[in-house]
XYZ file of C-alpha atoms in Angstrom:
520
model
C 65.485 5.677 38.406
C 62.151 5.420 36.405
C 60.260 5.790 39.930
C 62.060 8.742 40.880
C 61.668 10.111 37.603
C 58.305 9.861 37.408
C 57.737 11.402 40.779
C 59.625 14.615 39.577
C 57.419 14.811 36.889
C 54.032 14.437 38.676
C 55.505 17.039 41.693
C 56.418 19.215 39.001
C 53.135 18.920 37.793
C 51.095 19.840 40.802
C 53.026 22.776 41.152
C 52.554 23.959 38.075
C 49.027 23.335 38.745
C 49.134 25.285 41.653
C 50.403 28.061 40.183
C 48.358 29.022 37.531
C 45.476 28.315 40.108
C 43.374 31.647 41.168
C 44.644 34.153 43.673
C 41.607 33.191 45.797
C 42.551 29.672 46.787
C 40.402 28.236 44.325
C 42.419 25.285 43.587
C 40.751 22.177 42.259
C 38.727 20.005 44.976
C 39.425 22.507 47.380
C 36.292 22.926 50.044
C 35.039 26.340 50.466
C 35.966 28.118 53.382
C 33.982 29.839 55.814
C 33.181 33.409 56.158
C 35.421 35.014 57.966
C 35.352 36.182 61.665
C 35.559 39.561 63.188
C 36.906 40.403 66.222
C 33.466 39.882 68.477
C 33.411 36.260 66.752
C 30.185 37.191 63.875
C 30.597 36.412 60.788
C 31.471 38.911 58.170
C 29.331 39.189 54.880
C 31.257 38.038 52.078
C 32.210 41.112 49.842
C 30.823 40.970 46.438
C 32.766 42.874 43.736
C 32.070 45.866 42.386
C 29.829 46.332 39.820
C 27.043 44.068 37.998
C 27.873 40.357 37.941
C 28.374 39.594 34.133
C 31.225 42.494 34.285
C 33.056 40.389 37.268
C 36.348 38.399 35.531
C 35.920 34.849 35.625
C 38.412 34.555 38.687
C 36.381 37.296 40.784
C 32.866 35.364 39.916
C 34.319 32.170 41.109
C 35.473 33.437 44.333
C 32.160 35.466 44.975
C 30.646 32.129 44.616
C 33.097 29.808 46.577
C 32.622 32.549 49.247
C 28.647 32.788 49.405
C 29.079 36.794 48.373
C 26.855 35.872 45.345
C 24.572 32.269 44.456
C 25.658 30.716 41.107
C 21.722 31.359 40.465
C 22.069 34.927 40.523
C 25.093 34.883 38.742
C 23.506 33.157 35.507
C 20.668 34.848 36.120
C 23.084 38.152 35.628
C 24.565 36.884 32.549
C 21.245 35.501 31.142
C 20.019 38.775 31.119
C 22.878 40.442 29.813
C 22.420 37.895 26.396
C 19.081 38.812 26.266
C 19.951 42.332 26.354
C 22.847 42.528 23.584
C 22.716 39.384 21.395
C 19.555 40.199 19.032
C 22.057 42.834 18.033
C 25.153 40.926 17.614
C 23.926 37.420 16.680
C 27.291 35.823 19.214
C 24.989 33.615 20.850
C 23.144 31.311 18.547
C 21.390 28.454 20.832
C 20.530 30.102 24.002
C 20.742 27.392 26.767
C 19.336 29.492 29.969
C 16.725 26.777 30.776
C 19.573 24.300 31.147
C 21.799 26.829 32.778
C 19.630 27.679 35.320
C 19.027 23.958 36.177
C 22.907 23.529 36.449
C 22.957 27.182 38.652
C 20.655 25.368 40.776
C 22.546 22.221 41.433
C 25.690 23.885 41.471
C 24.228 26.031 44.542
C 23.031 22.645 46.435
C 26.296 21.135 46.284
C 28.355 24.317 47.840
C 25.229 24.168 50.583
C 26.839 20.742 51.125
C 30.360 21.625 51.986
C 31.611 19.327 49.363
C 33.980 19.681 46.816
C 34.198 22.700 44.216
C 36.209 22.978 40.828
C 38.072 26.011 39.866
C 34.748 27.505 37.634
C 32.517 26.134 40.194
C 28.443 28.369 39.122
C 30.820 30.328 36.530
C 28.894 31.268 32.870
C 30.663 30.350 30.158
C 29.953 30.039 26.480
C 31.410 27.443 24.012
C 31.556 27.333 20.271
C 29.379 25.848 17.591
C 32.022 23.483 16.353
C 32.942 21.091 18.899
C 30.138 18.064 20.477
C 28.060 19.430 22.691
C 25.918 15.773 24.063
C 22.679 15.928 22.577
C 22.909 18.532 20.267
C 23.625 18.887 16.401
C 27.475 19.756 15.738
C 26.176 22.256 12.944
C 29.526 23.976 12.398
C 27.807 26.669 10.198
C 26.336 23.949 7.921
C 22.596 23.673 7.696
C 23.267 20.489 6.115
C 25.365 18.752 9.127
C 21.594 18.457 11.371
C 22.167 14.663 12.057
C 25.957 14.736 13.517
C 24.333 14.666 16.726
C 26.774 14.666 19.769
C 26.993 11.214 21.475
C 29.092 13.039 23.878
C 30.475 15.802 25.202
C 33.939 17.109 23.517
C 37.100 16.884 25.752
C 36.880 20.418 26.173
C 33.371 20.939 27.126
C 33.913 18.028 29.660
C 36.764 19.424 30.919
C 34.834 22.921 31.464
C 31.525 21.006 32.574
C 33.870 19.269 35.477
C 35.382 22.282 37.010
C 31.719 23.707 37.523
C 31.489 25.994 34.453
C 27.678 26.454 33.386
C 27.585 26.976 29.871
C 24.926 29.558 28.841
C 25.069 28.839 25.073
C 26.561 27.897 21.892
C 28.597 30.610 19.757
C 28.349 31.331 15.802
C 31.198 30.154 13.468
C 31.575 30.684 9.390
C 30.643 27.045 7.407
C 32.883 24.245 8.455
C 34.720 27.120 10.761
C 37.126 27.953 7.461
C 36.297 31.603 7.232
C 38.407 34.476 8.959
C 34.517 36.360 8.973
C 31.418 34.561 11.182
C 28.795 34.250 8.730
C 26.603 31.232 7.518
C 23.646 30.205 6.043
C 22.088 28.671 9.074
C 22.699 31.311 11.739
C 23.519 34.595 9.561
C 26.533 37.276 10.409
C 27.843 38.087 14.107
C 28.438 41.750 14.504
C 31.432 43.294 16.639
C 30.164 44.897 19.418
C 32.498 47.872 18.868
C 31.652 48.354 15.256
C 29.261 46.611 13.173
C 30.873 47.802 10.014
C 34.357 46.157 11.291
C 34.604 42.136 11.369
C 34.463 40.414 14.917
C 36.745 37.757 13.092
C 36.960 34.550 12.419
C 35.963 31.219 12.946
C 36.038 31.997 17.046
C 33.956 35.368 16.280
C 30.831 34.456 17.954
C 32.955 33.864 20.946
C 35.281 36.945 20.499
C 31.875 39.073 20.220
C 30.281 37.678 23.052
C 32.842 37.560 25.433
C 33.740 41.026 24.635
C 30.142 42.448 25.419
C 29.917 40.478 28.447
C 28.112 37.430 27.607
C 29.869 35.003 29.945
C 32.925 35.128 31.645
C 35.077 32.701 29.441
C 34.396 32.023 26.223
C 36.014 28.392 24.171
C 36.829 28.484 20.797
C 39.676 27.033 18.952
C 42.454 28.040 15.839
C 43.568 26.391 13.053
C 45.082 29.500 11.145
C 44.452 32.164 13.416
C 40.899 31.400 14.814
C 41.179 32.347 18.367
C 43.633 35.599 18.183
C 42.206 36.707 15.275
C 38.640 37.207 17.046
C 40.922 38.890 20.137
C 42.571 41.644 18.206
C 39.016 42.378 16.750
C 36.683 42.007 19.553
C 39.938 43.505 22.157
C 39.669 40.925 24.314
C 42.815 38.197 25.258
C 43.649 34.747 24.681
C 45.893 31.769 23.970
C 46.564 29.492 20.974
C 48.004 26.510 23.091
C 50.653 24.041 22.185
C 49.658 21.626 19.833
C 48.652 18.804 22.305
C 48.092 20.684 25.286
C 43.738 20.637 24.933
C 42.849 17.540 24.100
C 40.246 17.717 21.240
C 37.659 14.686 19.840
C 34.022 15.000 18.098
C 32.471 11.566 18.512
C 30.079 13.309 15.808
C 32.376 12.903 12.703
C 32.410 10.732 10.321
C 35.746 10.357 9.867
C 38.828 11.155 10.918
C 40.775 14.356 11.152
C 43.705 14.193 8.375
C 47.215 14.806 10.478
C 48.365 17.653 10.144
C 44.953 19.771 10.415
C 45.293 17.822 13.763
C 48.873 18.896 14.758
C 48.279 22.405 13.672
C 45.101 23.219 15.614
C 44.095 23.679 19.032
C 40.596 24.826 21.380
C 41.485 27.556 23.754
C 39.656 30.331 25.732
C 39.368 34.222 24.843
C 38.514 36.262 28.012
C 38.407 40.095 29.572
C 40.965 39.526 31.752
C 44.395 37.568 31.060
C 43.946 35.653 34.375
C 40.971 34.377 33.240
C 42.408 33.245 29.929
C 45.581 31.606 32.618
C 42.453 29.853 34.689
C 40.579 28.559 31.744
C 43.706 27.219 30.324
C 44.079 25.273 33.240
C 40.934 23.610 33.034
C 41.014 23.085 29.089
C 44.287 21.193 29.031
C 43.226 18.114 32.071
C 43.588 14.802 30.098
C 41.016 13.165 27.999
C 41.612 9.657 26.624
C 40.494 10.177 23.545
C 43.144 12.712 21.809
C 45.984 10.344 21.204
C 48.023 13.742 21.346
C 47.294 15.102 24.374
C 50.576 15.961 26.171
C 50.978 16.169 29.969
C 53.393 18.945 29.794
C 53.406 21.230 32.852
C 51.450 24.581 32.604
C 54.632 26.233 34.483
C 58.518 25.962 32.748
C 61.974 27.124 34.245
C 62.172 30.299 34.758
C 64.464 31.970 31.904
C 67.420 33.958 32.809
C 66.331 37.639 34.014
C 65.713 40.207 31.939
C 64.244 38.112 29.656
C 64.552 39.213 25.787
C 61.653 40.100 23.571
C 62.385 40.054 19.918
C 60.207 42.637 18.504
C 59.476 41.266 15.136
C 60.829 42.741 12.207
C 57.839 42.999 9.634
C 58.561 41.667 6.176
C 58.830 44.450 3.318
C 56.313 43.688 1.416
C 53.893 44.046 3.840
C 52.206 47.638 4.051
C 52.321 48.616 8.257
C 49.352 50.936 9.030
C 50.754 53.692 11.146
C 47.877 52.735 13.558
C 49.453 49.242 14.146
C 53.122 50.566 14.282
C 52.405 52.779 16.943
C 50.397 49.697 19.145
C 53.688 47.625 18.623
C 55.995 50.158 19.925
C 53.687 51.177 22.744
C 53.416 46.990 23.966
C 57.367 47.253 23.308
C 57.771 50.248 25.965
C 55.061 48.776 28.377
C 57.299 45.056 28.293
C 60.609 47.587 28.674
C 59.250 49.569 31.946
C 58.101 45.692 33.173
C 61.400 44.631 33.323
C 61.782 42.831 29.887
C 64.499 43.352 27.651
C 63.440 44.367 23.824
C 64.961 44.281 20.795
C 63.955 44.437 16.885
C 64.970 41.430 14.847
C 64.088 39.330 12.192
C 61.916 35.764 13.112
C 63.320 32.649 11.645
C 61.856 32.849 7.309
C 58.238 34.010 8.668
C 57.280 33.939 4.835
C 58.539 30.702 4.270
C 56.506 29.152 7.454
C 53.499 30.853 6.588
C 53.551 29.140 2.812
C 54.186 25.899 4.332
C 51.259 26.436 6.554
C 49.829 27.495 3.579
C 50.661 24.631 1.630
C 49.529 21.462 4.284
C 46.019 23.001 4.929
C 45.238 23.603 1.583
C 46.503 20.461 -0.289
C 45.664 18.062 2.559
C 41.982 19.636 2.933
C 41.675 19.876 -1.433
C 42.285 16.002 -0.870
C 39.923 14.867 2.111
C 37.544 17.475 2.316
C 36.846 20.134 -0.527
C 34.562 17.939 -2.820
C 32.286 17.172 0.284
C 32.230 20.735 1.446
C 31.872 22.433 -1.383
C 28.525 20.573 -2.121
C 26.940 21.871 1.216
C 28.220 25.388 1.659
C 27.032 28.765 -0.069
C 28.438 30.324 -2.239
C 29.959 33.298 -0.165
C 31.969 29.943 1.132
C 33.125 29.499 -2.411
C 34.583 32.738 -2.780
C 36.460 32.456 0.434
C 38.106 29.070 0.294
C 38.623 29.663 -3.778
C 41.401 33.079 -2.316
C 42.608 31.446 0.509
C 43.898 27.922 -1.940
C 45.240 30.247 -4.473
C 48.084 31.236 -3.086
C 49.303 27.425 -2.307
C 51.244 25.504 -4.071
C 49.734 22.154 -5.918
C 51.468 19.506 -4.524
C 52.283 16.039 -5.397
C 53.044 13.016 -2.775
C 56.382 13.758 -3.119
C 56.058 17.783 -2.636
C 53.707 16.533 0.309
C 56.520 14.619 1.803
C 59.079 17.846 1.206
C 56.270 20.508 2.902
C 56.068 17.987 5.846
C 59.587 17.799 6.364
C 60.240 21.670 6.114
C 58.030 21.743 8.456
C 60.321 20.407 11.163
C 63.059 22.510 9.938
C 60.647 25.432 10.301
C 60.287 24.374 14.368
C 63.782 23.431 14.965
C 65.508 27.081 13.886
C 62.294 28.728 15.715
C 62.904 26.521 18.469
C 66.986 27.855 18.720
C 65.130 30.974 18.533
C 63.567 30.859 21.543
C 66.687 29.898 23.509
C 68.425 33.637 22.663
C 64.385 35.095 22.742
C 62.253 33.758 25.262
C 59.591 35.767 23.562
C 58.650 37.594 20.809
C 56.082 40.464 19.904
C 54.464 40.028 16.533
C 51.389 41.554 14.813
C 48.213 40.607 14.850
C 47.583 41.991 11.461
C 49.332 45.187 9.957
C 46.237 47.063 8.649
C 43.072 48.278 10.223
C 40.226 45.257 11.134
C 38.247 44.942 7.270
C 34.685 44.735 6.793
C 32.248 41.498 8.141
C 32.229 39.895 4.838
C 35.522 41.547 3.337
C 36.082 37.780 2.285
C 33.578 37.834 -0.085
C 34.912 40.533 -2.412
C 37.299 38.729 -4.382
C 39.696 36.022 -4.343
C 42.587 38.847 -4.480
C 41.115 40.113 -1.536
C 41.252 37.422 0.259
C 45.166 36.479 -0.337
C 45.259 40.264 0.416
C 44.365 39.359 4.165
C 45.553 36.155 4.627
C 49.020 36.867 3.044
C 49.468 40.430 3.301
C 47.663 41.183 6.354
C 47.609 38.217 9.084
C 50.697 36.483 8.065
C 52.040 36.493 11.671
C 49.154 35.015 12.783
C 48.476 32.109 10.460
C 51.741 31.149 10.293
C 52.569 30.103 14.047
C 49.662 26.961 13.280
C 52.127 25.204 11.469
C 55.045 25.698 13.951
C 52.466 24.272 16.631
C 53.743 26.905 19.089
C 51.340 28.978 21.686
C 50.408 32.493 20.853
C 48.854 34.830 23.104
C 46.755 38.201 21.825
C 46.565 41.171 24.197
C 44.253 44.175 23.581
C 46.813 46.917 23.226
C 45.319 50.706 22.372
C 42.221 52.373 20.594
C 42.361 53.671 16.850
C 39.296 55.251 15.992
C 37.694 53.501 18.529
C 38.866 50.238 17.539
C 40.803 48.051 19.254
C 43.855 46.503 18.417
C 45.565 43.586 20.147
C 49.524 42.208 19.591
C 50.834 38.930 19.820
C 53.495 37.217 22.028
C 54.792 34.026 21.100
C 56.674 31.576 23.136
C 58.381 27.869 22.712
C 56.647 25.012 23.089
C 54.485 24.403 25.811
C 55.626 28.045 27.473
C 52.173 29.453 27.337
C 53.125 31.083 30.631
C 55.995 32.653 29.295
C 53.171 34.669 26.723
C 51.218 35.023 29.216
C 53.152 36.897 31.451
C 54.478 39.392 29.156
C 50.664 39.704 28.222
C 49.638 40.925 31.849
C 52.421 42.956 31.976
C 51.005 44.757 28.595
C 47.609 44.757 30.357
C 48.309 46.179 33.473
C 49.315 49.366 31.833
C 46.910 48.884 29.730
C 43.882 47.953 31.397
C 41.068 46.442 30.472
C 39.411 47.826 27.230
C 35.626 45.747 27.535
C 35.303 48.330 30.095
C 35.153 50.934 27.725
C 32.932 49.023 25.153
C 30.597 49.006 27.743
C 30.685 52.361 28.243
C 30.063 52.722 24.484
C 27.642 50.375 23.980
C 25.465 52.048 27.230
C-alpha cells in the first residue's frame, strides 16, 4: 500500500507539473523542436512576437528563444538596455549585473545550438531581490553595515531560477533588514514608482515591483513576510503570489544565525510579473526542492477541482476601516468580471480578520523585539526607527506564557479559515482601502504608521500568519494609479487564486502596457 501510495503521489505530481507548464511546450528538459515545415518542405522563420523584446511576457520570451525566433543574447541585450534607459530614474535596480548576464546569454545560446536540454526560463531576464544569497556577493539587505555576509552560495530560490535557464540581470532595492512597507535605505537611497514618483512603489519587494513594472526583466523574485510581495503589486499594478508557507524553499548560508520560527512559517519568496502566466511559470520553478529548508513541502502545484460554480466570498470590510470610493468601486468591478467568468460571488464576513491580523501582529513583533531589535536598531537610520517604533506599537507585550496563547490562536485562526474555504473556495479581499501614500509616508509618525498597517493593509498583513497563498491582480486606474485586489485560497491552492486572477485580467488586460505608454 505504501508503494502504491507513493506512486499516486509522484503521478499526481507530474501532472500538476505539467499543467502549470507554458502553453508552448516548454516543459522542463524538454529538447527544442525544430522549425516548422511548409508545404514545399523549407523551413519557416520562427515568428517573433510583437513588439520590443523586454515588453514580451516571460512565457512568450521563452518560447521565442526555445524556437530560434530571437538569441537569448539579443534578448538581454533588449532588457539591458531597457535598465539603462529607466533605472537612473527609479533606483529598482541597484547592482547591475549585464557583464555577467551577457556571459550567461552567451552560454545559454551555445547549449540550444547543441540540441540539448532546456529549462522552462531557458535565456529569460530576470531580476532578484537584495535580500536573499546571491554566491559571491554581499547579502546587504538595505544595511550598509551587513558588507561581510558574503554569499557562500546561491539561495534556494536563485538556484532554482539559475537551473531553469533564467539570466538574472541584477539585484533589486529593499528598505533596511526588508522591514519597511516603503524601499528606502541608507546604502542604496529611495526606489520611485514608475507611475508616480510622489506615490510609494511599496514595500520590502518595491525594487522588484518597480522594475518589473517598467519592464526591467520579465520576472522579478521577491518575498513577504507581512505583505511584501502584494503590497509592491497593487502599487507598481503588476501580479503575483504569496505562496504557501513551505512551498519555496528559502536558506541564506550568509546569516549568522538562525531564523526564529514563526518569522519562518509566516514568510515566503515568490515572483511579481506583467502577466499572471508568468507569475503561474515562475511559481513553478521557485517551489522545486532544496535540501536545505527543512519546510519545504512537496505539495502539488494543481488540487481537485472544486465543485462548479465555484463561490467567491467578497470580503466584508471591517467598520472601522474608512473604504476610499476609489477602492470600492475596483472590488465590485473584480466581483462582476469573476461573475461574467463563471464564478459565483457573494459578500460575507472572513473568519475574525481583526483578530488574525493582531496575532500576526503580535508573533512578529514580540518574537523579532526578542532576537533581533537590539542588533538592528544599532545599524539602521533613523527613518528605520520611526518605522519599526509604529509598526510594534500596536502589539501586545507578551510574556512566555502570552507567547504560548498567540501561538496557539494561531492554529485556531487556520482551522475556522480553513472550514472557510470548504463553503468558499476563494475569496476577494483588499489590497488596502485607501489610495497608495507617499514613498516615505512611514516616516511621519508612529500614528501614521499603525494608520497603514492597521487601518489600511489589514487584509494583506494578516494572511502571513494564516500561512495561506494570496494572489494580487492589477484591477482599474484612479487618477492614473493603479490598484490591484487580492484572492485568497486554502492551503497550497495557489492555482485556485490564480485562476480567478486571469479571469480578472483577461477583462482587464494588462495595465504595464499603459505605463509604458506614459512613461514614453
Amino acid at each position: 500500500m505504501a508503494k502504491k501510495t507513493a506512486t499516486k503521489k509522484k503521478t499526481a505530481g507530474k501532472k500538476a507539473a505539467t499543467r502549470f507548464a507554458t502553453k508552448a511546450g516548454a516543459r522542463k528538459g524538454a529538447v527544442a523542436k525544430p522549425a516548422r515545415k511548409t508545404a514545399v518542405g523549407k523551413s519557416a522563420k520562427p515568428r517573433r512576437p510583437s513588439g520590443q523584446p523586454w515588453q514580451w511576457s516571460a512565457v512568450e520570451t521563452a518560447a521565442a528563444i526555445r524556437s530560434g525566433a530571437i538569441s537569448a543574447v539579443e534578448t538581454v541585450e533588449a532588457h539591458l538596455e531597457r535598465m539603462h534607459a529607466v533605472n537612473p530614474k527609479l533606483n529598482a535596480v541597484v547592482v547591475d549585473l549585464s557583464e555577467d548576464a551577457l556571459k550567461a546569454a552567451h552560454a545559454a545560446d551555445k547549449q540550444r545550438a547543441k540540441g540539448g536540454e532546456l529549462g522552462l526560463l531557458h535565456g529569460v531576464p530576470i531580476t532578484i531581490k537584495e535580500n536573499v544569497d546571491y554566491e559571491g556577493r554581499p547579502n546587504f539587505n538595505g544595511v550598509p553595515a551587513n558588507k561581510d555576509l558574503i554569499a557562500p552560495s546561491d539561495s534556494p530560490v536563485v538556484r532554482n531560477l539559475k537551473k531553469s535557464g533564467a539570466i538574472v540581470i541584477g539585484l533589486t532595492n529593499t528598505p533596511e533588514f526588508s522591514f519597511r512597507g516603503f524601499t528606502d535605505n541608507p546604502l542604496h537611497g529611495l526606489t520611485l514608482n514608475p507611475w508616480d514618483p510622489d506615490i510609494t512603489c511599496g514595500g520590502s519587494s518595491g525594487g522588484a515591483g518597480s522594475a518589473v513594472a517598467a519592464g526591467i526583466g520579465t520576472i522579478a523574485h521577491g518575498n513577504d513576510i507581512g505583505g511584501s510581495l502584494r503590497w509592491p503589486a497593487h502599487c507598481n499594478g503588476v501580479a503575483t503570489i504569496k505562496p504557501t508557507q513551505g512551498r519555496i524553499p528559502a536558506f541564506n548560508g550568509s546569516a549568522t544565525s538562525e531564523r526564529p520560527m514563526l518569522a519562518h512559517l509566516m514568510s515566503a519568496q515568490g515572483p511579481l510579473a506583467r502577466h499572471v502566466a508568468d507569475v503561474r511559470l515562475a511559481l513553478e520553478v521557485m517551489s522545486q526542492r532544496d535540501p536545505r529548508d527543512p519546510w519545504w513541502v512537496p505539495a502539488p502545484l494543481v488540487g481537485e477541482r472544486p465543485k462548479r460554480p465555484i463561490k467567491v466570498a467578497l470580503a466584508k470590510i471591517p467598520e472601522d476601516m474608512d473604504v476610499d470610493p476609489s477602492v470600492a468601486a475596483a472590488l465590485r468591478q473584480a466581483a462582476d468580471h469573476l461573475e461574467r467568468s463563471g464564478y459565483r460571488v457573494s459578500e460575507i464576513d472572513v473568519p475574525d480578520i481583526n483578530g488574525v491580523w493582531q496575532t500576526w501582529c503580535d508573533i512578529i513583533t514580540n518574537e523579532t523585539v526578542m532576537m533581533q531589535e537590539a542588533a538592528m536598531l544599532k545599524v539602521t537610520s533613523e527613518d528605520f526607527h520611526k518605522a519599526w517604533g509604529g509598526m510594534k506599537a500596536k502589539a501586545n507585550v507578551l510574556d512566555l506564557k502570552g507567547w504560548m496563547q498567540a501561538t496557539a490562536a494561531r492554529n485556531r485562526h487556520i482551522r475556522a479559515w480553513q472550514l472557510f474555504f470548504e463553503d468558499y473556495p476563494i475569496v476577494l479581499a483588499p489590497t488596502t482601502v485607501k489610495p497608495t501614500p507617499g514613498p516615505r509616508e512611514d516616516t511621519v509618525s508612529p500614528e501614521r504608521v499603525r494608520e497603514i498597517f492597521w487601518g489600511e493593509i489589514r487584509f494583506i498583513s494578516a494572511i502571513n500568519v494564516l500561512g495561506l497563498p494570496g494572489a494580487v491582480v492589477p484591477v482599474a486606474l484612479h487618477e492614473r494609479k493603479p490598484i490591484g485586489v487580492q484572492l485568497i485560497a486554502g492551503r497550497y491552492r495557489e492555482d485556485l487564486a490564480l485562476d480567478a486572477a486571469a479571469a480578472i485580467e483577461k477583462r482587464v488586460g494588462v495595465l504595464a502596457h499603459r505605463l509604458w505608454e506614459q512613461m514614453g
